[in-house]
Amino acid sequence: MTALLPEPRTPLEDSRALIADGLDFVAIDVETANARRGSICAIGAAVVRGGVVVSTHSWLTRPPAGLDHFDTINVSLHGITPEMVADQPHFAERLDQLLDLADGLPLVAHNATFDIGALREACIAVDRDWPATDYACSLIMARRALDLISYRLPVVALECGVDLPRHHEAGADALACAHIVVELSRRQNADSLSDLLGRLQVLTGRLETAAWRGCRAALTAASRPPEAAADADPEHPLFGQVMVFTGALSIRRQDVWDAVAGCGAVVEPGVNKRTTLLVVGDGFTGHDPADFWTGKAAKATKWRAKGHRIEVLTEADLVDLLAETRTSGIRGAVLA
């Protein structure tokens, strides 16, 4: 696909640019061929300089070998078929285009856990180092700035007055993400991305050649792990567990703390010899904390080497455990 031309600036955009003349970033979105995040078949980008979108791009790409099968459900979402990408450049070439376009600017994605995770997995599949870049997540920013029933891209776009005519078209989603960040900056009176993140108390993510740190909400005085519920079901799999969380989750951190505490788990801020469960976010799919690059994961690795049993859970594992609201019962009672 060729680059999309930016829409003419409106008086409102001109006024936003005056407020956020240091707001420079590249919003991105990826679409995948199947359930594997690295199966990238499209990349969208919207370049923002001075608080204004200056260019937009939408590229089809061949997914990395071994990840290049197309699942029906993915095709039904974005409409991209194997035939459409057969003659397109490989992922590595498209990644070079994206990095040349960004030229050192930070990346922003709506649910960056997925999009940055997809870039990481695709790079591994093509035996390439991860690019070094700062990044941020507009979904996490929206959670801190807005009070909505859902923080999915179409819902946040609607709240921010952003048009999203073609959801799951990579270029359109990237453009919507860009406009959302610009609007949040206007509402927060922030003049740069770092200023916006600081006002919302969101920590910047960082991707390095062989490590990454997720974008996540910073803890505040009002955001602390709750006490374990005294009346929790003692048969629940989380009852009595001492849990630590590392990496960004798609669930708001306070909400997940409240959920596990309601099941009788104790939430602690750091890994120690009492820790029994380490929940790893940022789209992590492994089981060894040594494969994840945070201080908490490193401490878990050291304690495990000393013989302490610390189980590692992915976000999906945790969601499955939280779904176990009953630990006993009969079928009729469950269906009632």
mmCIF file of C-alpha atoms in Angstrom:
data_model
loop_
_atom_site.group_PDB
_atom_site.id
_atom_site.type_symbol
_atom_site.label_atom_id
_atom_site.label_comp_id
_atom_site.label_asym_id
_atom_site.label_seq_id
_atom_site.Cartn_x
_atom_site.Cartn_y
_atom_site.Cartn_z
ATOM 1 C CA MET A 1 0.000 0.000 0.000
ATOM 2 C CA THR A 2 1.180 3.514 -0.696
ATOM 3 C CA ALA A 3 1.515 6.143 1.975
ATOM 4 C CA LEU A 4 -1.693 7.922 2.843
ATOM 5 C CA LEU A 5 -1.698 11.678 2.503
ATOM 6 C CA PRO A 6 -2.291 13.580 5.741
ATOM 7 C CA GLU A 7 -5.578 15.426 5.942
ATOM 8 C CA PRO A 8 -5.447 19.231 5.728
ATOM 9 C CA ARG A 9 -4.925 20.899 9.077
ATOM 10 C CA THR A 10 -8.014 22.383 10.689
ATOM 11 C CA PRO A 11 -8.152 25.468 12.931
ATOM 12 C CA LEU A 12 -8.521 23.114 15.922
ATOM 13 C CA GLU A 13 -5.362 21.244 14.934
ATOM 14 C CA ASP A 14 -3.538 24.546 14.553
ATOM 15 C CA SER A 15 -4.569 25.517 18.084
ATOM 16 C CA ARG A 16 -3.436 22.133 19.426
ATOM 17 C CA ALA A 17 -0.071 22.585 17.734
ATOM 18 C CA LEU A 18 0.390 25.856 19.581
ATOM 19 C CA ILE A 19 -0.218 24.043 22.866
ATOM 20 C CA ALA A 20 1.874 20.958 22.102
ATOM 21 C CA ASP A 21 4.679 22.216 19.900
ATOM 22 C CA GLY A 22 7.003 19.599 21.444
ATOM 23 C CA LEU A 23 4.640 16.676 20.939
ATOM 24 C CA ASP A 24 6.610 14.439 18.570
ATOM 25 C CA PHE A 25 6.083 10.687 18.188
ATOM 26 C CA VAL A 26 5.083 7.948 15.733
ATOM 27 C CA ALA A 27 1.845 6.072 16.361
ATOM 28 C CA ILE A 28 1.908 2.503 15.061
ATOM 29 C CA ASP A 29 -0.421 -0.438 14.628
ATOM 30 C CA VAL A 30 0.193 -3.982 13.393
ATOM 31 C CA GLU A 31 -2.186 -6.615 12.076
ATOM 32 C CA THR A 32 -1.356 -10.310 12.266
ATOM 33 C CA ALA A 33 -2.070 -13.304 10.067
ATOM 34 C CA ASN A 34 -2.825 -15.687 12.919
ATOM 35 C CA ALA A 35 -2.767 -16.054 16.702
ATOM 36 C CA ARG A 36 1.030 -15.710 16.829
ATOM 37 C CA ARG A 37 1.876 -12.076 17.501
ATOM 38 C CA GLY A 38 4.928 -12.238 15.256
ATOM 39 C CA SER A 39 2.826 -13.078 12.190
ATOM 40 C CA ILE A 40 2.711 -9.414 11.132
ATOM 41 C CA CYS A 41 0.985 -8.901 7.788
ATOM 42 C CA ALA A 42 0.399 -5.131 7.947
ATOM 43 C CA ILE A 43 2.012 -2.134 9.629
ATOM 44 C CA GLY A 44 0.445 1.299 9.995
ATOM 45 C CA ALA A 45 2.168 4.481 11.121
ATOM 46 C CA ALA A 46 1.224 8.100 11.740
ATOM 47 C CA VAL A 47 3.999 10.627 12.300
ATOM 48 C CA VAL A 48 3.200 13.458 14.706
ATOM 49 C CA ARG A 49 5.378 16.552 14.949
ATOM 50 C CA GLY A 50 4.472 19.613 16.942
ATOM 51 C CA GLY A 51 1.158 18.018 17.913
ATOM 52 C CA VAL A 52 0.051 17.605 14.286
ATOM 53 C CA VAL A 53 -0.090 14.488 12.096
ATOM 54 C CA VAL A 54 2.324 15.196 9.240
ATOM 55 C CA SER A 55 2.192 11.849 7.416
ATOM 56 C CA THR A 56 0.397 8.512 7.548
ATOM 57 C CA HIS A 57 1.450 5.154 6.131
ATOM 58 C CA SER A 58 -0.109 1.730 5.649
ATOM 59 C CA TRP A 59 2.037 -1.172 4.461
ATOM 60 C CA LEU A 60 1.247 -4.796 3.729
ATOM 61 C CA THR A 61 4.049 -7.253 4.453
ATOM 62 C CA ARG A 62 4.794 -10.933 4.207
ATOM 63 C CA PRO A 63 4.862 -12.466 7.699
ATOM 64 C CA PRO A 64 8.082 -14.193 8.801
ATOM 65 C CA ALA A 65 8.556 -17.745 7.538
ATOM 66 C CA GLY A 66 6.967 -20.254 9.870
ATOM 67 C CA LEU A 67 4.449 -17.673 11.049
ATOM 68 C CA ASP A 68 2.921 -17.018 7.644
ATOM 69 C CA HIS A 69 -0.294 -19.041 7.714
ATOM 70 C CA PHE A 70 -3.536 -17.039 7.755
ATOM 71 C CA ASP A 71 -6.313 -17.929 10.201
ATOM 72 C CA THR A 72 -9.911 -17.332 9.178
ATOM 73 C CA ILE A 73 -10.692 -15.222 12.241
ATOM 74 C CA ASN A 74 -7.791 -12.848 11.523
ATOM 75 C CA VAL A 75 -8.771 -12.493 7.870
ATOM 76 C CA SER A 76 -12.336 -11.726 8.936
ATOM 77 C CA LEU A 77 -11.064 -8.858 11.109
ATOM 78 C CA HIS A 78 -8.662 -7.091 8.755
ATOM 79 C CA GLY A 79 -9.532 -8.553 5.345
ATOM 80 C CA ILE A 80 -5.916 -9.323 4.440
ATOM 81 C CA THR A 81 -5.395 -12.611 2.580
ATOM 82 C CA PRO A 82 -2.269 -14.593 1.631
ATOM 83 C CA GLU A 83 -2.696 -13.511 -1.992
ATOM 84 C CA MET A 84 -2.621 -9.835 -0.973
ATOM 85 C CA VAL A 85 0.809 -10.126 0.663
ATOM 86 C CA ALA A 86 2.407 -12.647 -1.711
ATOM 87 C CA ASP A 87 4.342 -9.973 -3.620
ATOM 88 C CA GLN A 88 4.851 -7.580 -0.710
ATOM 89 C CA PRO A 89 8.214 -6.937 1.017
ATOM 90 C CA HIS A 90 9.242 -9.175 3.898
ATOM 91 C CA PHE A 91 8.787 -8.021 7.499
ATOM 92 C CA ALA A 92 12.470 -7.111 7.916
ATOM 93 C CA GLU A 93 12.265 -4.667 5.011
ATOM 94 C CA ARG A 94 9.080 -3.102 6.349
ATOM 95 C CA LEU A 95 10.645 -2.771 9.790
ATOM 96 C CA ASP A 96 13.530 -0.836 8.225
ATOM 97 C CA GLN A 97 10.991 1.476 6.595
ATOM 98 C CA LEU A 98 9.271 2.046 9.937
ATOM 99 C CA LEU A 99 12.527 2.783 11.749
ATOM 100 C CA ASP A 100 13.676 5.148 8.992
ATOM 101 C CA LEU A 101 10.332 6.899 9.230
ATOM 102 C CA ALA A 102 10.508 7.206 13.020
ATOM 103 C CA ASP A 103 14.100 8.486 12.892
ATOM 104 C CA GLY A 104 14.534 8.130 16.660
ATOM 105 C CA LEU A 105 11.087 9.375 17.690
ATOM 106 C CA PRO A 106 9.289 7.340 20.384
ATOM 107 C CA LEU A 107 6.603 4.896 19.262
ATOM 108 C CA VAL A 108 3.052 4.859 20.603
ATOM 109 C CA ALA A 109 0.474 2.098 20.160
ATOM 110 C CA HIS A 110 -2.979 1.418 21.541
ATOM 111 C CA ASN A 111 -2.272 -1.658 23.671
ATOM 112 C CA ALA A 112 1.466 -1.475 23.136
ATOM 113 C CA THR A 113 1.815 -4.806 24.934
ATOM 114 C CA PHE A 114 0.493 -6.420 21.766
ATOM 115 C CA ASP A 115 2.104 -4.257 19.084
ATOM 116 C CA ILE A 116 5.570 -4.019 20.641
ATOM 117 C CA GLY A 117 5.357 -7.702 21.547
ATOM 118 C CA ALA A 118 4.532 -8.457 17.916
ATOM 119 C CA LEU A 119 7.615 -6.554 16.746
ATOM 120 C CA ARG A 120 9.762 -8.465 19.239
ATOM 121 C CA GLU A 121 8.453 -11.877 18.173
ATOM 122 C CA ALA A 122 8.718 -11.068 14.470
ATOM 123 C CA CYS A 123 12.321 -9.926 14.945
ATOM 124 C CA ILE A 124 13.151 -13.198 16.679
ATOM 125 C CA ALA A 125 11.544 -15.110 13.801
ATOM 126 C CA VAL A 126 13.774 -13.377 11.261
ATOM 127 C CA ASP A 127 16.879 -13.598 13.499
ATOM 128 C CA ARG A 128 17.142 -9.864 13.978
ATOM 129 C CA ASP A 129 17.999 -7.741 17.003
ATOM 130 C CA TRP A 130 15.176 -5.776 18.557
ATOM 131 C CA PRO A 131 15.326 -2.097 17.598
ATOM 132 C CA ALA A 132 16.226 0.332 20.368
ATOM 133 C CA THR A 133 13.350 2.740 21.021
ATOM 134 C CA ASP A 134 11.240 4.319 23.732
ATOM 135 C CA TYR A 135 7.545 3.583 23.507
ATOM 136 C CA ALA A 136 4.238 4.363 25.184
ATOM 137 C CA CYS A 137 0.708 2.968 25.269
ATOM 138 C CA SER A 138 -2.332 5.126 24.538
ATOM 139 C CA LEU A 139 -4.580 2.503 26.162
ATOM 140 C CA ILE A 140 -2.774 2.936 29.502
ATOM 141 C CA MET A 141 -2.843 6.706 29.067
ATOM 142 C CA ALA A 142 -6.585 6.602 28.382
ATOM 143 C CA ARG A 143 -7.176 4.528 31.507
ATOM 144 C CA ARG A 144 -5.454 7.205 33.584
ATOM 145 C CA ALA A 145 -7.139 10.160 31.867
ATOM 146 C CA LEU A 146 -10.677 8.981 31.084
ATOM 147 C CA ASP A 147 -13.558 7.259 32.856
ATOM 148 C CA LEU A 148 -14.994 4.824 30.313
ATOM 149 C CA ILE A 149 -16.763 1.468 30.367
ATOM 150 C CA SER A 150 -14.140 0.124 27.927
ATOM 151 C CA TYR A 151 -10.773 1.338 26.692
ATOM 152 C CA ARG A 152 -10.821 -0.425 23.336
ATOM 153 C CA LEU A 153 -9.628 1.774 20.475
ATOM 154 C CA PRO A 154 -13.109 2.525 19.001
ATOM 155 C CA VAL A 155 -14.487 3.514 22.421
ATOM 156 C CA VAL A 156 -11.571 5.792 23.283
ATOM 157 C CA ALA A 157 -11.627 7.298 19.787
ATOM 158 C CA LEU A 158 -15.321 8.133 20.156
ATOM 159 C CA GLU A 159 -14.733 9.788 23.534
ATOM 160 C CA CYS A 160 -11.878 11.849 22.080
ATOM 161 C CA GLY A 161 -13.853 12.917 19.012
ATOM 162 C CA VAL A 162 -11.577 10.913 16.713
ATOM 163 C CA ASP A 163 -12.914 9.381 13.512
ATOM 164 C CA LEU A 164 -12.197 5.663 13.056
ATOM 165 C CA PRO A 165 -13.921 4.539 9.848
ATOM 166 C CA ARG A 166 -11.912 1.328 9.284
ATOM 167 C CA HIS A 167 -11.016 -0.404 12.536
ATOM 168 C CA HIS A 168 -8.347 -3.125 12.020
ATOM 169 C CA GLU A 169 -6.905 -1.358 9.003
ATOM 170 C CA ALA A 170 -3.383 -0.707 10.242
ATOM 171 C CA GLY A 171 -3.039 2.811 8.868
ATOM 172 C CA ALA A 172 -6.458 3.890 10.151
ATOM 173 C CA ASP A 173 -5.824 2.467 13.626
ATOM 174 C CA ALA A 174 -2.413 4.151 13.822
ATOM 175 C CA LEU A 175 -3.947 7.474 12.786
ATOM 176 C CA ALA A 176 -6.689 7.132 15.419
ATOM 177 C CA CYS A 177 -4.051 6.366 18.059
ATOM 178 C CA ALA A 178 -2.116 9.478 17.045
ATOM 179 C CA HIS A 179 -5.171 11.726 17.307
ATOM 180 C CA ILE A 180 -6.101 10.215 20.688
ATOM 181 C CA VAL A 181 -2.672 11.058 22.120
ATOM 182 C CA VAL A 182 -2.892 14.580 20.706
ATOM 183 C CA GLU A 183 -6.336 15.030 22.278
ATOM 184 C CA LEU A 184 -5.208 13.658 25.644
ATOM 185 C CA SER A 185 -2.283 16.079 25.512
ATOM 186 C CA ARG A 186 -4.687 18.950 24.865
ATOM 187 C CA ARG A 187 -6.885 17.953 27.793
ATOM 188 C CA GLN A 188 -3.893 17.576 30.081
ATOM 189 C CA ASN A 189 -2.279 20.783 28.771
ATOM 190 C CA ALA A 190 0.879 18.764 28.056
ATOM 191 C CA ASP A 191 3.415 20.080 25.557
ATOM 192 C CA SER A 192 5.321 16.843 24.888
ATOM 193 C CA LEU A 193 4.868 13.095 25.136
ATOM 194 C CA SER A 194 7.090 12.894 28.208
ATOM 195 C CA ASP A 195 5.091 15.720 29.805
ATOM 196 C CA LEU A 196 1.836 13.875 29.082
ATOM 197 C CA LEU A 197 3.152 10.624 30.540
ATOM 198 C CA GLY A 198 4.387 12.490 33.613
ATOM 199 C CA ARG A 199 1.034 14.191 34.184
ATOM 200 C CA LEU A 200 -0.764 10.847 33.868
ATOM 201 C CA GLN A 201 1.870 9.046 35.978
ATOM 202 C CA VAL A 202 2.643 6.534 33.243
ATOM 203 C CA LEU A 203 6.144 5.109 32.900
ATOM 204 C CA THR A 204 7.748 5.049 29.450
ATOM 205 C CA GLY A 205 8.453 1.642 27.917
ATOM 206 C CA ARG A 206 11.860 0.878 26.478
ATOM 207 C CA LEU A 207 12.896 -1.657 23.862
ATOM 208 C CA GLU A 208 16.591 -2.514 23.620
ATOM 209 C CA THR A 209 18.610 -4.901 21.486
ATOM 210 C CA ALA A 210 18.086 -7.808 23.885
ATOM 211 C CA ALA A 211 15.758 -6.515 26.607
ATOM 212 C CA TRP A 212 12.627 -4.513 27.147
ATOM 213 C CA ARG A 213 10.757 -2.677 29.903
ATOM 214 C CA GLY A 214 7.014 -2.297 29.528
ATOM 215 C CA CYS A 215 5.061 0.948 29.533
ATOM 216 C CA ARG A 216 2.935 0.899 32.680
ATOM 217 C CA ALA A 217 1.110 3.076 35.164
ATOM 218 C CA ALA A 218 3.208 4.291 38.072
ATOM 219 C CA LEU A 219 2.080 3.479 41.595
ATOM 220 C CA THR A 220 0.531 6.312 43.573
ATOM 221 C CA ALA A 221 -0.280 6.716 47.255
ATOM 222 C CA ALA A 222 -3.862 5.691 46.471
ATOM 223 C CA SER A 223 -2.738 2.702 44.415
ATOM 224 C CA ARG A 224 -1.448 0.068 46.823
ATOM 225 C CA PRO A 225 -1.972 -3.670 47.102
ATOM 226 C CA PRO A 226 -5.057 -4.457 49.215
ATOM 227 C CA GLU A 227 -5.182 -6.905 52.111
ATOM 228 C CA ALA A 228 -6.102 -10.508 51.305
ATOM 229 C CA ALA A 229 -9.816 -11.105 51.850
ATOM 230 C CA ALA A 230 -10.408 -12.837 55.184
ATOM 231 C CA ASP A 231 -13.542 -14.583 53.893
ATOM 232 C CA ALA A 232 -12.007 -15.922 50.655
ATOM 233 C CA ASP A 233 -12.573 -19.528 49.607
ATOM 234 C CA PRO A 234 -9.644 -21.499 51.097
ATOM 235 C CA GLU A 235 -9.925 -23.983 48.221
ATOM 236 C CA HIS A 236 -9.337 -21.374 45.525
ATOM 237 C CA PRO A 237 -6.006 -21.924 43.709
ATOM 238 C CA LEU A 238 -4.877 -18.382 44.569
ATOM 239 C CA PHE A 239 -5.751 -18.592 48.277
ATOM 240 C CA GLY A 240 -2.664 -18.086 50.435
ATOM 241 C CA GLN A 241 -0.373 -17.361 47.493
ATOM 242 C CA VAL A 242 2.130 -14.513 47.795
ATOM 243 C CA MET A 243 2.028 -12.759 44.438
ATOM 244 C CA VAL A 244 4.271 -10.235 42.696
ATOM 245 C CA PHE A 245 3.556 -8.567 39.352
ATOM 246 C CA THR A 246 6.049 -7.375 36.733
ATOM 247 C CA GLY A 247 5.517 -5.928 33.266
ATOM 248 C CA ALA A 248 2.462 -4.182 31.858
ATOM 249 C CA LEU A 249 -0.920 -5.938 31.876
ATOM 250 C CA SER A 250 -3.956 -5.236 29.718
ATOM 251 C CA ILE A 251 -5.919 -5.205 33.003
ATOM 252 C CA ARG A 252 -5.561 -2.133 35.224
ATOM 253 C CA ARG A 253 -3.039 -3.039 37.933
ATOM 254 C CA GLN A 254 -5.274 -1.956 40.823
ATOM 255 C CA ASP A 255 -8.156 -4.025 39.439
ATOM 256 C CA VAL A 256 -6.066 -7.180 39.194
ATOM 257 C CA TRP A 257 -4.681 -6.617 42.697
ATOM 258 C CA ASP A 258 -8.218 -6.335 44.038
ATOM 259 C CA ALA A 259 -9.245 -9.478 42.154
ATOM 260 C CA VAL A 260 -6.454 -11.696 43.482
ATOM 261 C CA ALA A 261 -6.791 -10.292 47.009
ATOM 262 C CA GLY A 262 -10.472 -11.201 46.838
ATOM 263 C CA CYS A 263 -9.358 -14.784 46.211
ATOM 264 C CA GLY A 264 -7.201 -14.732 49.352
ATOM 265 C CA ALA A 265 -3.809 -13.954 47.792
ATOM 266 C CA VAL A 266 -1.273 -11.593 49.333
ATOM 267 C CA VAL A 267 0.134 -9.025 46.916
ATOM 268 C CA GLU A 268 3.643 -7.742 47.581
ATOM 269 C CA PRO A 269 5.651 -5.080 45.705
ATOM 270 C CA GLY A 270 8.881 -7.055 45.326
ATOM 271 C CA VAL A 271 10.189 -10.600 44.980
ATOM 272 C CA ASN A 272 11.558 -12.228 48.145
ATOM 273 C CA LYS A 273 11.748 -15.662 49.757
ATOM 274 C CA ARG A 274 8.016 -15.507 50.582
ATOM 275 C CA THR A 275 7.009 -15.093 46.920
ATOM 276 C CA THR A 276 5.153 -18.069 45.451
ATOM 277 C CA LEU A 277 3.748 -16.616 42.205
ATOM 278 C CA LEU A 278 5.286 -14.126 39.780
ATOM 279 C CA VAL A 279 2.839 -12.764 37.193
ATOM 280 C CA VAL A 280 4.666 -11.535 34.077
ATOM 281 C CA GLY A 281 2.945 -9.084 31.742
ATOM 282 C CA ASP A 282 4.050 -7.416 28.496
ATOM 283 C CA GLY A 283 2.555 -10.303 26.535
ATOM 284 C CA PHE A 284 5.054 -12.781 27.995
ATOM 285 C CA THR A 285 4.252 -16.377 27.022
ATOM 286 C CA GLY A 286 7.078 -18.319 28.681
ATOM 287 C CA HIS A 287 7.490 -19.990 32.059
ATOM 288 C CA ASP A 288 11.046 -19.105 33.091
ATOM 289 C CA PRO A 289 11.651 -15.672 34.675
ATOM 290 C CA ALA A 290 15.171 -15.773 33.244
ATOM 291 C CA ASP A 291 13.530 -15.179 29.853
ATOM 292 C CA PHE A 292 12.068 -11.843 31.022
ATOM 293 C CA TRP A 293 14.193 -8.734 31.571
ATOM 294 C CA THR A 294 13.060 -6.902 34.700
ATOM 295 C CA GLY A 295 14.598 -6.599 38.150
ATOM 296 C CA LYS A 296 11.772 -8.630 39.672
ATOM 297 C CA ALA A 297 12.249 -11.428 37.160
ATOM 298 C CA ALA A 298 15.987 -11.447 37.878
ATOM 299 C CA LYS A 299 15.324 -11.730 41.619
ATOM 300 C CA ALA A 300 12.878 -14.568 41.003
ATOM 301 C CA THR A 301 15.558 -16.381 39.010
ATOM 302 C CA LYS A 302 18.017 -16.014 41.897
ATOM 303 C CA TRP A 303 15.541 -17.262 44.509
ATOM 304 C CA ARG A 304 14.614 -20.236 42.313
ATOM 305 C CA ALA A 305 18.314 -21.083 41.995
ATOM 306 C CA LYS A 306 18.448 -21.184 45.803
ATOM 307 C CA GLY A 307 15.664 -23.752 45.880
ATOM 308 C CA HIS A 308 12.666 -21.503 46.525
ATOM 309 C CA ARG A 309 9.627 -22.488 44.480
ATOM 310 C CA ILE A 310 8.334 -19.477 42.551
ATOM 311 C CA GLU A 311 5.792 -20.294 39.880
ATOM 312 C CA VAL A 312 5.570 -18.013 36.830
ATOM 313 C CA LEU A 313 2.178 -17.062 35.415
ATOM 314 C CA THR A 314 1.421 -15.234 32.181
ATOM 315 C CA GLU A 315 -1.496 -12.824 32.068
ATOM 316 C CA ALA A 316 -3.550 -15.488 30.286
ATOM 317 C CA ASP A 317 -2.740 -17.986 33.067
ATOM 318 C CA LEU A 318 -3.887 -15.481 35.675
ATOM 319 C CA VAL A 319 -7.125 -14.740 33.839
ATOM 320 C CA ASP A 320 -7.874 -18.470 33.759
ATOM 321 C CA LEU A 321 -7.261 -18.771 37.514
ATOM 322 C CA LEU A 322 -9.424 -15.755 38.299
ATOM 323 C CA ALA A 323 -12.219 -17.382 36.321
ATOM 324 C CA GLU A 324 -12.208 -20.194 38.897
ATOM 325 C CA THR A 325 -14.767 -18.460 41.097
ATOM 326 C CA ARG A 326 -16.005 -21.863 42.299
ATOM 327 C CA THR A 327 -13.788 -24.672 43.511
ATOM 328 C CA SER A 328 -16.600 -27.158 44.072
ATOM 329 C CA GLY A 329 -20.267 -27.650 43.218
ATOM 330 C CA ILE A 330 -22.597 -29.706 41.108
ATOM 331 C CA ARG A 331 -23.410 -29.175 37.473
ATOM 332 C CA GLY A 332 -26.970 -28.144 38.074
ATOM 333 C CA ALA A 333 -25.910 -25.440 40.536
ATOM 334 C CA VAL A 334 -23.318 -24.095 38.125
ATOM 335 C CA LEU A 335 -25.813 -23.950 35.271
ATOM 336 C CA ALA A 336 -28.554 -22.405 37.390
#
